Short mmCIF file of C-alpha atoms and ligand atoms in Angstrom, two decimals:
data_model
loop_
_atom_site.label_atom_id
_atom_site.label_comp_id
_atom_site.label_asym_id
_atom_site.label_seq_id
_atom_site.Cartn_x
_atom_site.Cartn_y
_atom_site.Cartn_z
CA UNK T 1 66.64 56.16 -109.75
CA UNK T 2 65.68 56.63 -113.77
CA UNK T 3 64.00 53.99 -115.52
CA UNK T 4 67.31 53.39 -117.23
CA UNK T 5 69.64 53.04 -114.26
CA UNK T 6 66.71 51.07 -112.53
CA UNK T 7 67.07 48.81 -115.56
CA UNK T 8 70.83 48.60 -115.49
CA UNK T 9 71.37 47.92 -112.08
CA UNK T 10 69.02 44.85 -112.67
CA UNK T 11 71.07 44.05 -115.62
CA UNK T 12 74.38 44.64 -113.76
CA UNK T 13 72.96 42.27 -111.33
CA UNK T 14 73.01 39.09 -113.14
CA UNK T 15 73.39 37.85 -109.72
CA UNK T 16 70.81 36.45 -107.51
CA UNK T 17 70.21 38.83 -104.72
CA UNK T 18 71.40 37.40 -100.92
CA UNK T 19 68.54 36.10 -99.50
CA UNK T 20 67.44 33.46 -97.34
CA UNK T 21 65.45 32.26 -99.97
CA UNK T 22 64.01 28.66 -98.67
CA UNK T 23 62.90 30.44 -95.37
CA UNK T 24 61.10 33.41 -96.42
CA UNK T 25 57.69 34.40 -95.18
CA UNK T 26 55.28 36.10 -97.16
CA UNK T 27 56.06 39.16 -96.09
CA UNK T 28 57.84 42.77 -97.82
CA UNK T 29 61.37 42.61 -99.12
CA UNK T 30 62.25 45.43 -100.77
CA UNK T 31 63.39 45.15 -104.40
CA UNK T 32 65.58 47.55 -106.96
CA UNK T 33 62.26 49.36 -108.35
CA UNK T 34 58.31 49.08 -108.69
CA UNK T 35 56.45 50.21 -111.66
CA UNK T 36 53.66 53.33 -112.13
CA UNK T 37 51.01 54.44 -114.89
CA UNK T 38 48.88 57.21 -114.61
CA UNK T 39 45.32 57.47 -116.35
CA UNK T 40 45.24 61.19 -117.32
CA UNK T 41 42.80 63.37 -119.43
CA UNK T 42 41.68 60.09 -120.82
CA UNK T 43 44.59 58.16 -121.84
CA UNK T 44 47.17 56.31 -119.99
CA UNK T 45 50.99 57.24 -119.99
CA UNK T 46 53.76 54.95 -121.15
CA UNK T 47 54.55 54.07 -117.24
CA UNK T 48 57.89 54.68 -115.57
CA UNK T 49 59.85 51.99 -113.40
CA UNK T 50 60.61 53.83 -110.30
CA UNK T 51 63.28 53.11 -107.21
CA UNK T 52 60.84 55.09 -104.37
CA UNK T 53 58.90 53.08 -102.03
CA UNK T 54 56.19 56.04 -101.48
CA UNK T 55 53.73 57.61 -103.38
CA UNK T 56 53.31 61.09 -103.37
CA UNK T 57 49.32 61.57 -103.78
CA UNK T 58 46.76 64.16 -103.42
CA UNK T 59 45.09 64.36 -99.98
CA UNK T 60 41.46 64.23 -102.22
CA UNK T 61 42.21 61.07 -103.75
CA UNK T 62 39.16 58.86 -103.52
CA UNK T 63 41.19 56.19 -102.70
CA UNK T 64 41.73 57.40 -99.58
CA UNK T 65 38.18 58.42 -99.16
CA UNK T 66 36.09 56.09 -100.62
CA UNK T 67 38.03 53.07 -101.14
CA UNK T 68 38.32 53.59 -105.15
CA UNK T 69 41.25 50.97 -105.28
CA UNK T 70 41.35 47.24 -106.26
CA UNK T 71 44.18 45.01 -106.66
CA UNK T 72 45.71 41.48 -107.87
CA UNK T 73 48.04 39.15 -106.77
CA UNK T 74 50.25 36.77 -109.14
CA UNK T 75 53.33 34.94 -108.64
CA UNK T 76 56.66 34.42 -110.79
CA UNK T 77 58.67 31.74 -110.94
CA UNK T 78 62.10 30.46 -112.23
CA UNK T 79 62.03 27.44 -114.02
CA UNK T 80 65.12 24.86 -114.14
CA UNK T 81 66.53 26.15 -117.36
CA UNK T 82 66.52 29.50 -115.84
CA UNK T 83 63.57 31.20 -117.73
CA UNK T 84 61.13 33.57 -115.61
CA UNK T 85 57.97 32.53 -116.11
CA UNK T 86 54.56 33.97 -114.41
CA UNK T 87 51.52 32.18 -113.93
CA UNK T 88 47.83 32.91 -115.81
CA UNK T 89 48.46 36.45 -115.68
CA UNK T 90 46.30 37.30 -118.58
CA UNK T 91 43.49 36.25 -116.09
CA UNK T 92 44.92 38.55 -113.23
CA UNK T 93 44.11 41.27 -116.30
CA UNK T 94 41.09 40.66 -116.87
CA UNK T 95 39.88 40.14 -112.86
CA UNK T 96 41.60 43.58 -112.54
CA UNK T 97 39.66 45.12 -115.39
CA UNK T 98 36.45 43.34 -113.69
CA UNK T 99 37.01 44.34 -110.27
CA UNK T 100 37.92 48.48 -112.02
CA UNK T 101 34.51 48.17 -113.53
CA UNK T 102 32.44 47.30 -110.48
CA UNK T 103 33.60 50.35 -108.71
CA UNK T 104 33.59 52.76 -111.67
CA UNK T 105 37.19 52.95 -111.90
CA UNK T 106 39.01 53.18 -115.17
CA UNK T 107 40.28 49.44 -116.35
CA UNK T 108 43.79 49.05 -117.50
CA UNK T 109 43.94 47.49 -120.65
CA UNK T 110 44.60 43.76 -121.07
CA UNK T 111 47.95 44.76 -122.91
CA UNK T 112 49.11 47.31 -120.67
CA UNK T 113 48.65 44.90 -117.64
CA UNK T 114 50.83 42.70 -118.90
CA UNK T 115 53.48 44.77 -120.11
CA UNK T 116 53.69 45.98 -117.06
CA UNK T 117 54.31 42.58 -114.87
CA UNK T 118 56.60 41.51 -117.75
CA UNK T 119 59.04 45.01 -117.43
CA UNK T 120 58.76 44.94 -113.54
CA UNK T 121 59.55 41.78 -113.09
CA UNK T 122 62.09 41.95 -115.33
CA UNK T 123 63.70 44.66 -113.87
CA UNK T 124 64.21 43.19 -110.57
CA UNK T 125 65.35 39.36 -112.25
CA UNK T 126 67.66 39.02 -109.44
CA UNK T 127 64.64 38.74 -106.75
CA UNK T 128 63.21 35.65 -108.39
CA UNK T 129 63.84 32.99 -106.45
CA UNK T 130 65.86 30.49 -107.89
CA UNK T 131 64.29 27.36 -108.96
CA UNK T 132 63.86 24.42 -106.24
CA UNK T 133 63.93 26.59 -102.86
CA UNK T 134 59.85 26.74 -103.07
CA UNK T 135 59.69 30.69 -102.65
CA UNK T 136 58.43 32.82 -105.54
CA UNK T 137 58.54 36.56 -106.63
CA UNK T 138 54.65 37.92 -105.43
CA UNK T 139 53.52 40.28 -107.53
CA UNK T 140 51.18 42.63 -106.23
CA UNK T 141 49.14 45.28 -109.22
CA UNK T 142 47.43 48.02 -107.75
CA UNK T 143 44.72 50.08 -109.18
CA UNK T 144 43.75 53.33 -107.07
CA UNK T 145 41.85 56.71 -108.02
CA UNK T 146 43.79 59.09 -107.55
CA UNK T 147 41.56 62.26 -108.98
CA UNK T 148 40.46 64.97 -106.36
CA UNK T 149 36.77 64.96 -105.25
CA UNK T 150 34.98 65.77 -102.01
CA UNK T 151 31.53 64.64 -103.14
CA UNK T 152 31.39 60.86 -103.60
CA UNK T 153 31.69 60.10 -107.19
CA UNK T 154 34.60 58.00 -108.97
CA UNK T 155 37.87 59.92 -109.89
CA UNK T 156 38.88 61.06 -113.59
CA UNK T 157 42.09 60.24 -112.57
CA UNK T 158 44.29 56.49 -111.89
CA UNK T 159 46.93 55.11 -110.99
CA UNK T 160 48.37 51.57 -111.95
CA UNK T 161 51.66 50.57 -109.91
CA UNK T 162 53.05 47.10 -109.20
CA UNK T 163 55.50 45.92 -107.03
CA UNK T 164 57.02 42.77 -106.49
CA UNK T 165 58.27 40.95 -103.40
CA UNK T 166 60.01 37.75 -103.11
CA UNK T 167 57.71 35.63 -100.70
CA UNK T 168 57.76 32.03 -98.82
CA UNK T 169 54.23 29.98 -97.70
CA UNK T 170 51.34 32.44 -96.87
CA UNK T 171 50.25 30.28 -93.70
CA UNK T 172 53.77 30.03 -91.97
CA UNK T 173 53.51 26.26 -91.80
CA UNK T 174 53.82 25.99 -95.48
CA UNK T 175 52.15 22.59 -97.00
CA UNK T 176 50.73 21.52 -93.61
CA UNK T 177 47.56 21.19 -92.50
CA UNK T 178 45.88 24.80 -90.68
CA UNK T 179 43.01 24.91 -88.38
CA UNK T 180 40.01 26.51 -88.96
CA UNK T 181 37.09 28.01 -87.58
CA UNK T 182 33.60 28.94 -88.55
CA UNK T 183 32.96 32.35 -88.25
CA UNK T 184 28.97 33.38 -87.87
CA UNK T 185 28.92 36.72 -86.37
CA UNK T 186 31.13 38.91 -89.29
CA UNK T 187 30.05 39.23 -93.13
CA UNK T 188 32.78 39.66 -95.15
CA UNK T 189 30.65 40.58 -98.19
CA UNK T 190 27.23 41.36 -98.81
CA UNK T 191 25.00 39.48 -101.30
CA UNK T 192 24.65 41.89 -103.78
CA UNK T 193 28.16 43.72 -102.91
CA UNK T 194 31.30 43.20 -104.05
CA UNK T 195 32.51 39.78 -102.66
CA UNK T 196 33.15 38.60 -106.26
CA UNK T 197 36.01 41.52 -106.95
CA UNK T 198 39.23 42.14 -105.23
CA UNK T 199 39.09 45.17 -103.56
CA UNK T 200 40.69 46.56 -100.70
CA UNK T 201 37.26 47.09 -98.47
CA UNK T 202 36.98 43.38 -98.78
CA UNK T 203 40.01 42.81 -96.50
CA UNK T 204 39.16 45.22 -94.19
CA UNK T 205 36.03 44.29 -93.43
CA UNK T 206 37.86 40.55 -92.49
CA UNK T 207 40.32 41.92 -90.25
CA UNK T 208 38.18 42.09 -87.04
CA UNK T 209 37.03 38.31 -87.72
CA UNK T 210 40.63 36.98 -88.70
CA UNK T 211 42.81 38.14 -86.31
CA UNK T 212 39.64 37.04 -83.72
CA UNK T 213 40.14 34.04 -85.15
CA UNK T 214 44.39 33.92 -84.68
CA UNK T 215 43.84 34.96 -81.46
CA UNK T 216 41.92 31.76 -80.29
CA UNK T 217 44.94 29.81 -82.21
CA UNK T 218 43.33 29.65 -85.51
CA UNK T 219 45.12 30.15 -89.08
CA UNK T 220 42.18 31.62 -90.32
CA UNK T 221 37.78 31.71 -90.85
CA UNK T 222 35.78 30.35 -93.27
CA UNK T 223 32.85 32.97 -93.87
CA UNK T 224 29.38 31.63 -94.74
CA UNK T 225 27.42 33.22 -97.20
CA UNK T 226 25.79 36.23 -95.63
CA UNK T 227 22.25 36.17 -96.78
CA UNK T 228 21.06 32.25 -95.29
CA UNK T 229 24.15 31.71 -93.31
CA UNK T 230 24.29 28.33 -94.32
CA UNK T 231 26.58 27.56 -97.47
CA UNK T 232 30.37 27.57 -97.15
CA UNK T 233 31.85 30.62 -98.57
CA UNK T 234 35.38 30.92 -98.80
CA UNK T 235 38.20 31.62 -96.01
CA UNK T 236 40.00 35.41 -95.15
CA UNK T 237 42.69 34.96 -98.33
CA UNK T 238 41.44 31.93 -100.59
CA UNK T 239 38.84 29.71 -101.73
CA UNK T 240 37.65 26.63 -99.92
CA UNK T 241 37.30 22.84 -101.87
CA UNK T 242 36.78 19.37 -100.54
CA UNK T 243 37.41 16.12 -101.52
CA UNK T 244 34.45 13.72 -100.72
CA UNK T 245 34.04 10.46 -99.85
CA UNK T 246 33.64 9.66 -103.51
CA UNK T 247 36.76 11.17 -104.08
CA UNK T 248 34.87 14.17 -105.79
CA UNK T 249 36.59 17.65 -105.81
CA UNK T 250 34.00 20.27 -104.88
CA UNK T 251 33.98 24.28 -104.23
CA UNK T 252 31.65 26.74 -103.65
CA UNK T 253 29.74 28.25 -105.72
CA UNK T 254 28.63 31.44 -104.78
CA UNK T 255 28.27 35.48 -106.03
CA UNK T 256 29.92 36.59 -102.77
CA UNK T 257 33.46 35.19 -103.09
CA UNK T 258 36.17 35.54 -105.45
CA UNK T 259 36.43 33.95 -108.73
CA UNK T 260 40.55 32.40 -107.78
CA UNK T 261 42.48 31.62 -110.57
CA UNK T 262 44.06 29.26 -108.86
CA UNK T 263 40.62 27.40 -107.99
CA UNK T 264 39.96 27.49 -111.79
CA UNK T 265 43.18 26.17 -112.41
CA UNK T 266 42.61 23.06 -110.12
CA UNK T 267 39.43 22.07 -111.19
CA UNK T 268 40.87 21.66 -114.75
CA UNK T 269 43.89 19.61 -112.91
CA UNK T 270 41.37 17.96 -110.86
CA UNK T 271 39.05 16.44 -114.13
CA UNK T 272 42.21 15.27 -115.77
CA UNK T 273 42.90 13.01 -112.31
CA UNK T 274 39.74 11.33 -112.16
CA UNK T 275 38.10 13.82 -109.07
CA UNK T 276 35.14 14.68 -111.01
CA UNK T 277 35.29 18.60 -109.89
CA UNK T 278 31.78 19.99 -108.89
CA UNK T 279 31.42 23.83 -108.14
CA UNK T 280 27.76 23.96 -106.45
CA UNK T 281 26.69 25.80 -102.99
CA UNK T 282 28.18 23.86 -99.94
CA UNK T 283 26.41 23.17 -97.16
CA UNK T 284 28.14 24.10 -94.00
CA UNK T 285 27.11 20.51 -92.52
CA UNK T 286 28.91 18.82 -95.68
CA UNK T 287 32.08 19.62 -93.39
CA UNK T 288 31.56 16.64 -91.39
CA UNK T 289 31.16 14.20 -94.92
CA UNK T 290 34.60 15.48 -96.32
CA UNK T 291 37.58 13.57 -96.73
CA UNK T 292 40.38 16.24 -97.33
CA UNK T 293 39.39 20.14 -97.18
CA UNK T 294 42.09 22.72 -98.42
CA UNK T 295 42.31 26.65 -99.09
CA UNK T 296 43.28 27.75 -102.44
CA UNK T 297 45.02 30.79 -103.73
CA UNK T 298 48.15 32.17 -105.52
CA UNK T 299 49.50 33.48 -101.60
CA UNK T 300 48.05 30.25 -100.11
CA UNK T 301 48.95 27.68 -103.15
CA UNK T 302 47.26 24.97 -101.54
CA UNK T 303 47.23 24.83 -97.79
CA UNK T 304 45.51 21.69 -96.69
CA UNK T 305 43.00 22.14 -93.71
CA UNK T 306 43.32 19.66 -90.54
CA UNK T 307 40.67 20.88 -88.52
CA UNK T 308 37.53 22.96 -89.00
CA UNK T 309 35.67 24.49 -85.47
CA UNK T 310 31.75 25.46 -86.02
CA UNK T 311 30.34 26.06 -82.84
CA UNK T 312 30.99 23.35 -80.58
CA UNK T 313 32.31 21.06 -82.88
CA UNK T 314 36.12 20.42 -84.76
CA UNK T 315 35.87 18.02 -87.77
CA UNK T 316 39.35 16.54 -87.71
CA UNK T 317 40.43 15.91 -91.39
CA UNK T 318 44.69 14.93 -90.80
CA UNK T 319 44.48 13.75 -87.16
CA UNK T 320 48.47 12.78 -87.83
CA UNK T 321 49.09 16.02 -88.88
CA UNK T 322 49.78 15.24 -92.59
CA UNK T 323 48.04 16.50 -95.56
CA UNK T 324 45.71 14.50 -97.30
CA UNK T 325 46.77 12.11 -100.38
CA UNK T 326 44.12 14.45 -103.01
CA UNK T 327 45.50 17.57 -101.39
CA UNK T 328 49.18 16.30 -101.87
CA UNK T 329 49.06 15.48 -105.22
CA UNK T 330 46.75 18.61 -106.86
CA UNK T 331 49.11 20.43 -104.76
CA UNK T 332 52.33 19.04 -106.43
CA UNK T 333 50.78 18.95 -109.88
CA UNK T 334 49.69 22.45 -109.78
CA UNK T 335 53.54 23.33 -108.36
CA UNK T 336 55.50 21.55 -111.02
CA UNK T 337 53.25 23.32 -113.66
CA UNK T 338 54.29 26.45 -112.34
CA UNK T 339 57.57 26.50 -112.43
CA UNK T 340 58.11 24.38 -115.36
CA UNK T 341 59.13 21.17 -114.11
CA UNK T 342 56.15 19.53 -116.04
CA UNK T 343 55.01 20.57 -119.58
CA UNK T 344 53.32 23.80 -119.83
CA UNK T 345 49.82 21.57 -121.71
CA UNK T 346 47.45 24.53 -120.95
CA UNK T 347 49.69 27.59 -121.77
CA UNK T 348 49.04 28.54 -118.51
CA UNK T 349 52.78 30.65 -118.11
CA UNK T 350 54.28 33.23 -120.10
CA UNK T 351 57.99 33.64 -120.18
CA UNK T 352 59.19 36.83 -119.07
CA UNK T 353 61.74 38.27 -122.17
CA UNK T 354 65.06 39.53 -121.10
CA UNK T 355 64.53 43.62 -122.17
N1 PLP K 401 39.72 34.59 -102.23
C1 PLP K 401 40.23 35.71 -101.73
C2 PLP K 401 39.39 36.52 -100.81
C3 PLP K 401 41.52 36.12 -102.07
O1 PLP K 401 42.04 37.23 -101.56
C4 PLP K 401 42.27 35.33 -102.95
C5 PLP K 401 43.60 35.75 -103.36
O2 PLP K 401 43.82 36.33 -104.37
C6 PLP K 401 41.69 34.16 -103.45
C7 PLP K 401 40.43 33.82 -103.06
C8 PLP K 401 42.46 33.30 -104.39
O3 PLP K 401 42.47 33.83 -105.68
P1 PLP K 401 43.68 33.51 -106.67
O4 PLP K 401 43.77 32.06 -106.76
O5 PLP K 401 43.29 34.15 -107.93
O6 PLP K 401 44.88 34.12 -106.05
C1 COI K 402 46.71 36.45 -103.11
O1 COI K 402 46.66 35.24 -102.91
O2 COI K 402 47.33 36.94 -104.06
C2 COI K 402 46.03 37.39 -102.24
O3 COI K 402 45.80 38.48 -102.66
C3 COI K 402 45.64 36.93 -100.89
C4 COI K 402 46.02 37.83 -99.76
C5 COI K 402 47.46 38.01 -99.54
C6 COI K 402 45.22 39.07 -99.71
#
């Protein structure tokens, strides 16, 4: 499909598509068309929306090879008067541009980032969930060298594509409380590696410890910090906070995990409710102090934590199975934000313009 009739079918369909859209997982649904720049001979191109699920690529690419690829995740909403709206994503820029850097790949401009979540998203309108089912249109930015080289060195060539997929909850019980469990015998990240950017050898080297982890009947790990194996880092696909005793709202502070957006977002909601946010190193014993725990992320939202397993022992934080009151409300603040219900105060969206 052309850019043009890629645009025009979305236009054409100024109806929602059919979807089961309060009982979707976060999973892939495909939608009309994804987006793709190239970096070439030094400049970028003017991108083209594109209806092919595949990428044709050369078998050199040192994305393939040697992991030259990062990515982002964001989330679109629709708000009650029927605007499209996406959340903070001049911060998903710059993270992107951050994470390009550390791995000597070329950054996409601030501008260009954003252009391109506001034309893909616009051309597939119809996959935004409608307001009030809870789901949301995941967008998912991709940055991957695709330049020919055998020796290991970065590409001169890169490739920006996006696509976007309407998702439900990340864990599949939604806002309820997940169990945990310590894990001691992966790293995720090493101290002086690249914990603190998103790419894709990041995830991989998590796989072996979370789907250990599912496999005992766990949602997911919290990883310590690698070097003294003693302070909380941050679980397989978010950040980790606590509410203490005080009613305090703490998080990790740490080089090895990932700066969330969503995190940064809740510590500003959290000082404007009274909970005092701290971001300091947490001690892995502090688990058995906390009030509430939750994970934080734009897939996980906020997904309170009921249980946490280190070694032999499981610090029950919901033993009726309900999130905590903290949880509940940063979690309902930071959702009506989002999709509009309460005044944007912090700028935090950016309506997405018809084309
Ligand atoms: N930590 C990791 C490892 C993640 O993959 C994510 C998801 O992006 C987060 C934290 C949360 O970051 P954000 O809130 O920016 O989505
Ligand atoms: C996100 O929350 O956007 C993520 O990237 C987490 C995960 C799906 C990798």
């Amino acid at each position: 499909m052309t850019e043009a009739a890629a645009r025009n079918r979305s236009a054409d369909a100024s109806k929602k598509a059919n979807l089961d859209w309060a009982h979707l997982s976060f999973g892939y649904t495909k939608t009309d068309c994804n987006i793709r720049y190239t970096f070439r001979d030094g400049r970028w191109d003017k991108g083209v929306l594109s209806a092919d699920e595949t990428l044709p690529i050369h078998i050199a690419a040192t994305c393939l090879h040697y992991g030259q690829e990062c990515f982002e995740g964001l989330k679109a909403f629709e708000t009650k008067a029927g605007d499209v709206v996406v959340f903070r994503v001049e911060e998903n820029a710059r993270r992107m541009a951050r994470s390009a850097r550390k791995i000597l790949m070329e950054p996409p401009p601030e501008e260009l980032f954003i252009e391109a979540v506001e034309r893909v998203v616009d051309a597939n309108r119809r996959f935004v969930p409608p307001h009030g089912t809870g789901a949301a249109l995941y967008i998912r930015p991709l940055l991957i060298g695709t330049g020919a080289e055998v020796g290991v060195k970065p590409a001169s060539e890169y490739m920006l594509l996006i696509f976007v997929t309407p998702v439900g909850p990340y864990f599949k019980t939604g806002f309820k409380p997940v169990d945990l469990i310590v894990e001691e015998q992966v790293d995720r990240t090493a101290p002086l590696g690249v914990g603190d950017v998103k790419v894709g050898g990041n995830y991989a080297a998590s796989l072996r410890a979370g789907m250990a982890a599912k496999k005992k009947g766990f949602a997911d790990c919290i990883y310590l910090d690698a070097k003294h194996k003693r302070y909380i880092d941050e679980s397989g696909p978010a950040n980790f906070f606590a509410i203490t005793q005080d009613d305090r709202y703490v998080t990790p502070e740490s080089h090895t995990i990932l700066p969330s957006i969503t995190n940064m977002s809740l510590i500003e909601l959290a000082r404007e409710m009274g909970l005092n946010p701290e971001r300091r190193p947490v001690e892995i014993d502090e688990i058995f102090s906390f009030k509430e725990v939750g994970c934080c992320g734009t897939a996980a939202v906020i997904t309170p934590v009921g249980s946490i397993t280190w070694r032999d022992r499981k610090q029950v934080y919901c033993p009726d199975g309900v999130a905590g009151p903290r949880c509940t409300a940063l979690y309902e603040r930071l959702r009506e934000i989002q999709t509009g219900d309460l005044p944007d105060e912090h700028g935090w969206l950016r309506r997405i313009p018809p084309r």
